Amino acid sequence: MDLIDVREIRVPNARDGLVFAPGERPLGGGTWLFSEPQPGLTGLVDLTALGWDPIRRTEAGLEIAATCTIAELAALTPRESRDPRPGQAADALFWQCAGSLLASFKIWNVATVGGNVALALPAGPMTSLAASLDAVAVIWTADGGERRTPVAELVTGVRSTGLTHGEVLRSLEIPESSLAARTGFRRIALSPLGRAGTVVIGRVDSSGETVITVTGGTTRPHQLRFDEIPGERALADAVDGIDDWYSDAHGTPDWRRAMSLLFAEQLRGELEAT
């Protein structure tokens, strides 16, 4: 779609060019930005010339640049891990969550990880991935500084985040402990190519800590944390404590709650058995 109010597109190649005037927004892949009218948008600041490495391994874990594409991220999952298996390693989640975007290869090669998180749609699969693995968002602030916040807390509601005007999501940092964890994945939609009704991801770290993350069917990510794999009742009570089930044409709150409860229990049993 033509954005007829945009008067300028800037392409900085260094951080000092990331100064945003009123009406300007950062541009990554632009797959959503160019899909519908953007009232009040008068300028774009293209991040893709900043030269960020898409994916970087560090001693602490994995650093994923905000400009990393869905295709680059999905390639982190080895081919032999792309078929669902009980209690598989966390690297399978890159492929599983990327597949939840349900977009063509053309979109996969343009859409960015950071753009998907910053857009903060309930069905954002990169939010599901990042929240489930305790990813931390590295944010460049308007004053030239930097701050960090868990992705599970960065997304605060539908199209709502903790980002303020002038801030840029620089990268997502996933700790090594999450990458080494055993995981399980569940997703459902009302149609084969439909928007996710709910996404539930289970994770068990080497310490035994268990994290069940519910997204897609809620307005924001929910992490249910336990010191060990919980019992059926404890898990059900935790899921019942979620109070912001989303409602739209892709699912009712009651259905989303019921399916999330079913998936959480399936994952509990699956992870307990492996």
mmCIF file of C-alpha atoms in Angstrom:
data_model
loop_
_atom_site.group_PDB
_atom_site.id
_atom_site.type_symbol
_atom_site.label_atom_id
_atom_site.label_comp_id
_atom_site.label_asym_id
_atom_site.label_seq_id
_atom_site.Cartn_x
_atom_site.Cartn_y
_atom_site.Cartn_z
ATOM 1 C CA MET A 1 0.000 0.000 0.000
ATOM 2 C CA ASP A 2 1.182 3.510 -0.782
ATOM 3 C CA LEU A 3 1.750 5.570 2.355
ATOM 4 C CA ILE A 4 0.742 8.880 0.828
ATOM 5 C CA ASP A 5 1.586 11.010 3.885
ATOM 6 C CA VAL A 6 5.213 9.848 4.078
ATOM 7 C CA ARG A 7 7.456 12.698 2.941
ATOM 8 C CA GLU A 8 10.879 11.210 3.646
ATOM 9 C CA ILE A 9 12.641 7.885 4.113
ATOM 10 C CA ARG A 10 15.985 8.151 5.883
ATOM 11 C CA VAL A 11 18.578 5.363 5.767
ATOM 12 C CA PRO A 12 21.149 5.979 8.539
ATOM 13 C CA ASN A 13 24.296 3.853 8.693
ATOM 14 C CA ALA A 14 25.205 4.720 12.284
ATOM 15 C CA ARG A 15 23.383 5.086 15.580
ATOM 16 C CA ASP A 16 23.604 8.872 15.620
ATOM 17 C CA GLY A 17 21.190 8.872 12.689
ATOM 18 C CA LEU A 18 18.482 7.274 14.838
ATOM 19 C CA VAL A 19 16.862 10.524 15.883
ATOM 20 C CA PHE A 20 13.130 10.419 15.301
ATOM 21 C CA ALA A 21 11.076 13.493 14.522
ATOM 22 C CA PRO A 22 7.373 13.525 15.392
ATOM 23 C CA GLY A 23 5.586 11.319 12.863
ATOM 24 C CA GLU A 24 8.648 9.191 12.071
ATOM 25 C CA ARG A 25 8.848 5.458 12.772
ATOM 26 C CA PRO A 26 11.553 2.818 12.404
ATOM 27 C CA LEU A 27 11.328 0.565 9.359
ATOM 28 C CA GLY A 28 12.540 -3.030 9.284
ATOM 29 C CA GLY A 29 10.914 -5.375 6.776
ATOM 30 C CA GLY A 30 7.784 -3.257 6.466
ATOM 31 C CA THR A 31 5.509 -6.219 5.765
ATOM 32 C CA TRP A 32 2.837 -4.891 8.127
ATOM 33 C CA LEU A 33 3.699 -1.197 7.839
ATOM 34 C CA PHE A 34 2.889 -1.167 4.134
ATOM 35 C CA SER A 35 -0.191 -3.372 4.489
ATOM 36 C CA GLU A 36 -2.685 -0.749 5.673
ATOM 37 C CA PRO A 37 -3.052 3.013 6.129
ATOM 38 C CA GLN A 38 -0.821 4.561 8.803
ATOM 39 C CA PRO A 39 -2.473 7.762 10.040
ATOM 40 C CA GLY A 40 0.008 10.321 11.310
ATOM 41 C CA LEU A 41 3.029 8.627 9.717
ATOM 42 C CA THR A 42 5.125 11.218 7.880
ATOM 43 C CA GLY A 43 8.570 9.625 7.765
ATOM 44 C CA LEU A 44 10.409 6.308 7.922
ATOM 45 C CA VAL A 45 13.851 5.546 9.319
ATOM 46 C CA ASP A 46 15.189 2.396 7.647
ATOM 47 C CA LEU A 47 17.187 0.240 10.080
ATOM 48 C CA THR A 48 18.490 -2.253 7.546
ATOM 49 C CA ALA A 49 21.609 -0.268 6.581
ATOM 50 C CA LEU A 50 22.971 -0.292 10.134
ATOM 51 C CA GLY A 51 24.776 -3.552 9.415
ATOM 52 C CA TRP A 52 23.639 -5.561 12.425
ATOM 53 C CA ASP A 53 24.650 -9.232 12.333
ATOM 54 C CA PRO A 54 21.357 -11.148 12.135
ATOM 55 C CA ILE A 55 22.395 -13.826 14.642
ATOM 56 C CA ARG A 56 25.384 -13.916 16.936
ATOM 57 C CA ARG A 57 26.478 -16.673 19.306
ATOM 58 C CA THR A 58 27.946 -15.452 22.577
ATOM 59 C CA GLU A 59 29.162 -17.090 25.765
ATOM 60 C CA ALA A 60 25.899 -16.041 27.397
ATOM 61 C CA GLY A 61 23.641 -17.445 24.693
ATOM 62 C CA LEU A 62 22.193 -16.109 21.459
ATOM 63 C CA GLU A 63 21.794 -12.545 20.248
ATOM 64 C CA ILE A 64 19.168 -12.010 17.543
ATOM 65 C CA ALA A 65 19.184 -8.623 15.837
ATOM 66 C CA ALA A 66 15.847 -6.862 15.472
ATOM 67 C CA THR A 67 16.492 -6.791 11.711
ATOM 68 C CA CYS A 68 17.023 -10.581 11.527
ATOM 69 C CA THR A 69 14.475 -12.020 9.108
ATOM 70 C CA ILE A 70 12.063 -14.831 9.894
ATOM 71 C CA ALA A 71 13.857 -16.986 7.313
ATOM 72 C CA GLU A 72 17.240 -16.427 8.976
ATOM 73 C CA LEU A 73 15.799 -17.293 12.363
ATOM 74 C CA ALA A 74 14.005 -20.426 11.131
ATOM 75 C CA ALA A 75 17.288 -21.713 9.705
ATOM 76 C CA LEU A 76 18.600 -22.072 13.271
ATOM 77 C CA THR A 77 16.538 -25.245 13.635
ATOM 78 C CA PRO A 78 18.360 -28.265 12.158
ATOM 79 C CA ARG A 79 16.279 -30.185 9.624
ATOM 80 C CA GLU A 80 16.247 -33.264 11.822
ATOM 81 C CA SER A 81 14.565 -31.244 14.592
ATOM 82 C CA ARG A 82 11.707 -29.862 12.506
ATOM 83 C CA ASP A 83 9.387 -32.794 13.134
ATOM 84 C CA PRO A 84 7.695 -32.514 16.556
ATOM 85 C CA ARG A 85 9.193 -34.823 19.168
ATOM 86 C CA PRO A 86 8.436 -35.020 22.887
ATOM 87 C CA GLY A 87 10.873 -33.097 25.031
ATOM 88 C CA GLN A 88 13.044 -31.883 22.161
ATOM 89 C CA ALA A 89 15.716 -29.227 22.564
ATOM 90 C CA ALA A 90 14.758 -25.567 22.403
ATOM 91 C CA ASP A 91 16.282 -25.073 18.962
ATOM 92 C CA ALA A 92 13.186 -26.719 17.492
ATOM 93 C CA LEU A 93 11.150 -23.697 18.591
ATOM 94 C CA PHE A 94 12.739 -21.401 16.009
ATOM 95 C CA TRP A 95 11.175 -23.415 13.194
ATOM 96 C CA GLN A 96 7.926 -24.093 15.034
ATOM 97 C CA CYS A 97 7.297 -20.457 15.881
ATOM 98 C CA ALA A 98 8.376 -19.215 12.448
ATOM 99 C CA GLY A 99 5.860 -21.637 10.943
ATOM 100 C CA SER A 100 3.143 -20.022 13.031
ATOM 101 C CA LEU A 101 3.472 -16.861 10.955
ATOM 102 C CA LEU A 102 1.755 -18.727 8.107
ATOM 103 C CA ALA A 103 3.277 -16.509 5.456
ATOM 104 C CA SER A 104 4.868 -17.195 2.094
ATOM 105 C CA PHE A 105 8.614 -17.539 1.651
ATOM 106 C CA LYS A 106 8.574 -14.000 0.271
ATOM 107 C CA ILE A 107 7.363 -12.687 3.618
ATOM 108 C CA TRP A 108 9.788 -14.923 5.538
ATOM 109 C CA ASN A 109 12.671 -13.338 3.633
ATOM 110 C CA VAL A 110 11.609 -9.768 4.461
ATOM 111 C CA ALA A 111 9.669 -9.724 7.744
ATOM 112 C CA THR A 112 11.861 -9.119 10.780
ATOM 113 C CA VAL A 113 11.945 -10.614 14.248
ATOM 114 C CA GLY A 114 12.039 -7.217 15.925
ATOM 115 C CA GLY A 115 9.176 -5.880 13.845
ATOM 116 C CA ASN A 116 6.977 -8.806 14.818
ATOM 117 C CA VAL A 117 7.672 -8.291 18.528
ATOM 118 C CA ALA A 118 7.308 -4.506 18.413
ATOM 119 C CA LEU A 119 4.002 -4.777 16.556
ATOM 120 C CA ALA A 120 2.621 -6.600 19.612
ATOM 121 C CA LEU A 121 -0.214 -8.489 17.971
ATOM 122 C CA PRO A 122 -1.569 -11.321 20.160
ATOM 123 C CA ALA A 123 -0.653 -13.901 17.507
ATOM 124 C CA GLY A 124 2.875 -12.566 16.998
ATOM 125 C CA PRO A 125 4.949 -15.779 16.795
ATOM 126 C CA MET A 126 8.230 -14.048 17.578
ATOM 127 C CA THR A 127 6.699 -12.826 20.824
ATOM 128 C CA SER A 128 5.711 -16.427 21.567
ATOM 129 C CA LEU A 129 9.266 -17.598 20.882
ATOM 130 C CA ALA A 130 11.026 -14.853 22.812
ATOM 131 C CA ALA A 131 8.750 -14.964 25.846
ATOM 132 C CA SER A 132 8.949 -18.754 26.110
ATOM 133 C CA LEU A 133 12.770 -18.659 26.148
ATOM 134 C CA ASP A 134 13.103 -15.788 28.646
ATOM 135 C CA ALA A 135 14.542 -13.522 25.952
ATOM 136 C CA VAL A 136 15.548 -10.030 27.000
ATOM 137 C CA ALA A 137 14.944 -7.095 24.675
ATOM 138 C CA VAL A 138 17.888 -4.722 24.244
ATOM 139 C CA ILE A 139 16.458 -1.259 23.629
ATOM 140 C CA TRP A 140 18.364 1.769 22.393
ATOM 141 C CA THR A 141 16.945 4.817 24.126
ATOM 142 C CA ALA A 142 16.453 8.247 22.595
ATOM 143 C CA ASP A 143 19.173 9.793 24.793
ATOM 144 C CA GLY A 144 21.847 7.487 23.389
ATOM 145 C CA GLY A 145 21.647 4.980 26.228
ATOM 146 C CA GLU A 146 20.436 1.410 26.458
ATOM 147 C CA ARG A 147 18.026 -0.522 28.609
ATOM 148 C CA ARG A 148 16.955 -4.131 28.884
ATOM 149 C CA THR A 149 13.571 -5.634 29.632
ATOM 150 C CA PRO A 150 12.176 -9.174 29.332
ATOM 151 C CA VAL A 151 10.117 -9.600 26.183
ATOM 152 C CA ALA A 152 7.376 -11.141 28.333
ATOM 153 C CA GLU A 153 7.070 -7.724 29.999
ATOM 154 C CA LEU A 154 7.812 -5.557 26.959
ATOM 155 C CA VAL A 155 4.547 -6.564 25.252
ATOM 156 C CA THR A 156 1.844 -5.104 27.476
ATOM 157 C CA GLY A 157 -1.301 -5.562 25.388
ATOM 158 C CA VAL A 158 -2.751 -5.593 21.876
ATOM 159 C CA ARG A 159 -0.535 -3.251 19.798
ATOM 160 C CA SER A 160 0.931 -1.970 23.072
ATOM 161 C CA THR A 161 4.540 -2.206 24.278
ATOM 162 C CA GLY A 162 6.892 -0.538 26.704
ATOM 163 C CA LEU A 163 8.694 1.151 23.805
ATOM 164 C CA THR A 164 8.410 4.942 23.679
ATOM 165 C CA HIS A 165 8.820 7.283 20.707
ATOM 166 C CA GLY A 166 12.464 7.522 19.728
ATOM 167 C CA GLU A 167 13.405 4.133 21.157
ATOM 168 C CA VAL A 168 14.602 1.307 18.912
ATOM 169 C CA LEU A 169 14.467 -2.408 19.614
ATOM 170 C CA ARG A 170 18.073 -3.385 18.923
ATOM 171 C CA SER A 171 18.119 -7.125 19.626
ATOM 172 C CA LEU A 172 16.807 -10.061 21.619
ATOM 173 C CA GLU A 173 19.142 -11.966 23.929
ATOM 174 C CA ILE A 174 18.288 -15.594 24.711
ATOM 175 C CA PRO A 175 20.196 -17.155 27.630
ATOM 176 C CA GLU A 176 22.114 -20.374 27.120
ATOM 177 C CA SER A 177 20.087 -22.073 29.861
ATOM 178 C CA SER A 178 16.921 -21.630 27.785
ATOM 179 C CA LEU A 179 18.585 -22.846 24.591
ATOM 180 C CA ALA A 180 19.611 -26.062 26.355
ATOM 181 C CA ALA A 181 16.167 -26.696 27.816
ATOM 182 C CA ARG A 182 13.680 -29.413 26.881
ATOM 183 C CA THR A 183 10.623 -27.950 25.174
ATOM 184 C CA GLY A 184 7.195 -28.767 23.845
ATOM 185 C CA PHE A 185 4.988 -26.786 21.463
ATOM 186 C CA ARG A 186 1.248 -26.617 20.814
ATOM 187 C CA ARG A 187 -0.741 -24.366 18.519
ATOM 188 C CA ILE A 188 -4.283 -24.348 17.186
ATOM 189 C CA ALA A 189 -6.294 -22.258 14.736
ATOM 190 C CA LEU A 190 -9.882 -22.444 13.535
ATOM 191 C CA SER A 191 -8.711 -23.146 9.975
ATOM 192 C CA PRO A 192 -5.570 -24.762 8.526
ATOM 193 C CA LEU A 193 -4.179 -21.404 7.395
ATOM 194 C CA GLY A 194 -5.779 -19.306 10.091
ATOM 195 C CA ARG A 195 -4.470 -16.974 12.751
ATOM 196 C CA ALA A 196 -3.375 -18.788 15.908
ATOM 197 C CA GLY A 197 -6.134 -19.226 18.447
ATOM 198 C CA THR A 198 -3.606 -20.020 21.153
ATOM 199 C CA VAL A 199 0.052 -20.991 21.386
ATOM 200 C CA VAL A 200 1.321 -22.859 24.439
ATOM 201 C CA ILE A 201 5.022 -23.619 24.882
ATOM 202 C CA GLY A 202 6.487 -25.696 27.700
ATOM 203 C CA ARG A 203 10.096 -25.542 28.845
ATOM 204 C CA VAL A 204 12.059 -27.456 31.473
ATOM 205 C CA ASP A 205 15.528 -26.137 32.307
ATOM 206 C CA SER A 206 18.402 -28.265 33.607
ATOM 207 C CA SER A 207 17.582 -27.022 37.117
ATOM 208 C CA GLY A 208 14.106 -28.516 36.802
ATOM 209 C CA GLU A 209 12.415 -25.128 36.648
ATOM 210 C CA THR A 210 9.350 -25.395 34.421
ATOM 211 C CA VAL A 211 7.888 -22.533 32.412
ATOM 212 C CA ILE A 212 4.585 -22.766 30.553
ATOM 213 C CA THR A 213 4.097 -19.754 28.271
ATOM 214 C CA VAL A 214 0.671 -18.872 26.885
ATOM 215 C CA THR A 215 0.365 -16.469 23.953
ATOM 216 C CA GLY A 216 -1.813 -16.033 20.888
ATOM 217 C CA GLY A 217 -5.061 -16.380 22.831
ATOM 218 C CA THR A 218 -4.273 -13.616 25.318
ATOM 219 C CA THR A 219 -3.683 -9.896 24.958
ATOM 220 C CA ARG A 220 -0.127 -10.244 26.288
ATOM 221 C CA PRO A 221 2.313 -13.085 27.040
ATOM 222 C CA HIS A 222 1.800 -15.086 30.231
ATOM 223 C CA GLN A 223 4.602 -17.099 31.829
ATOM 224 C CA LEU A 224 3.539 -19.699 34.388
ATOM 225 C CA ARG A 225 6.656 -20.576 36.394
ATOM 226 C CA PHE A 226 7.199 -23.543 38.719
ATOM 227 C CA ASP A 227 10.260 -24.793 40.610
ATOM 228 C CA GLU A 228 9.628 -28.229 39.121
ATOM 229 C CA ILE A 229 7.153 -29.856 36.765
ATOM 230 C CA PRO A 230 3.832 -29.024 38.425
ATOM 231 C CA GLY A 231 0.974 -31.320 39.264
ATOM 232 C CA GLU A 232 -2.177 -31.271 37.183
ATOM 233 C CA ARG A 233 -4.165 -29.189 39.691
ATOM 234 C CA ALA A 234 -1.433 -26.594 40.203
ATOM 235 C CA LEU A 235 -1.054 -26.111 36.485
ATOM 236 C CA ALA A 236 -4.800 -25.866 35.889
ATOM 237 C CA ASP A 237 -5.107 -23.257 38.645
ATOM 238 C CA ALA A 238 -2.320 -21.217 37.058
ATOM 239 C CA VAL A 239 -3.982 -21.271 33.642
ATOM 240 C CA ASP A 240 -7.316 -20.363 35.251
ATOM 241 C CA GLY A 241 -5.601 -17.331 36.740
ATOM 242 C CA ILE A 242 -5.148 -15.785 33.292
ATOM 243 C CA ASP A 243 -7.796 -13.079 32.950
ATOM 244 C CA ASP A 244 -7.210 -11.449 29.559
ATOM 245 C CA TRP A 245 -8.311 -14.049 27.015
ATOM 246 C CA TYR A 246 -8.638 -12.400 23.615
ATOM 247 C CA SER A 247 -11.827 -12.292 21.562
ATOM 248 C CA ASP A 248 -12.033 -11.842 17.794
ATOM 249 C CA ALA A 249 -13.200 -13.688 14.687
ATOM 250 C CA HIS A 250 -10.453 -16.274 15.216
ATOM 251 C CA GLY A 251 -11.697 -17.538 18.570
ATOM 252 C CA THR A 252 -13.785 -16.862 21.647
ATOM 253 C CA PRO A 253 -12.226 -16.399 25.095
ATOM 254 C CA ASP A 254 -13.833 -19.595 26.447
ATOM 255 C CA TRP A 255 -12.483 -21.683 23.571
ATOM 256 C CA ARG A 256 -9.024 -20.182 23.859
ATOM 257 C CA ARG A 257 -8.966 -20.810 27.585
ATOM 258 C CA ALA A 258 -10.127 -24.421 27.162
ATOM 259 C CA MET A 259 -7.577 -25.200 24.455
ATOM 260 C CA SER A 260 -4.771 -23.553 26.425
ATOM 261 C CA LEU A 261 -5.678 -25.637 29.469
ATOM 262 C CA LEU A 262 -5.696 -28.815 27.359
ATOM 263 C CA PHE A 263 -2.355 -27.993 25.729
ATOM 264 C CA ALA A 264 -0.728 -27.055 29.024
ATOM 265 C CA GLU A 265 -1.713 -30.413 30.517
ATOM 266 C CA GLN A 266 -0.491 -32.274 27.418
ATOM 267 C CA LEU A 267 2.860 -30.501 27.650
ATOM 268 C CA ARG A 268 3.087 -31.190 31.373
ATOM 269 C CA GLY A 269 2.712 -34.913 30.756
ATOM 270 C CA GLU A 270 5.017 -34.855 27.762
ATOM 271 C CA LEU A 271 7.833 -33.071 29.575
ATOM 272 C CA GLU A 272 7.393 -35.192 32.689
ATOM 273 C CA ALA A 273 7.828 -38.351 30.635
ATOM 274 C CA THR A 274 11.051 -37.296 28.877
#
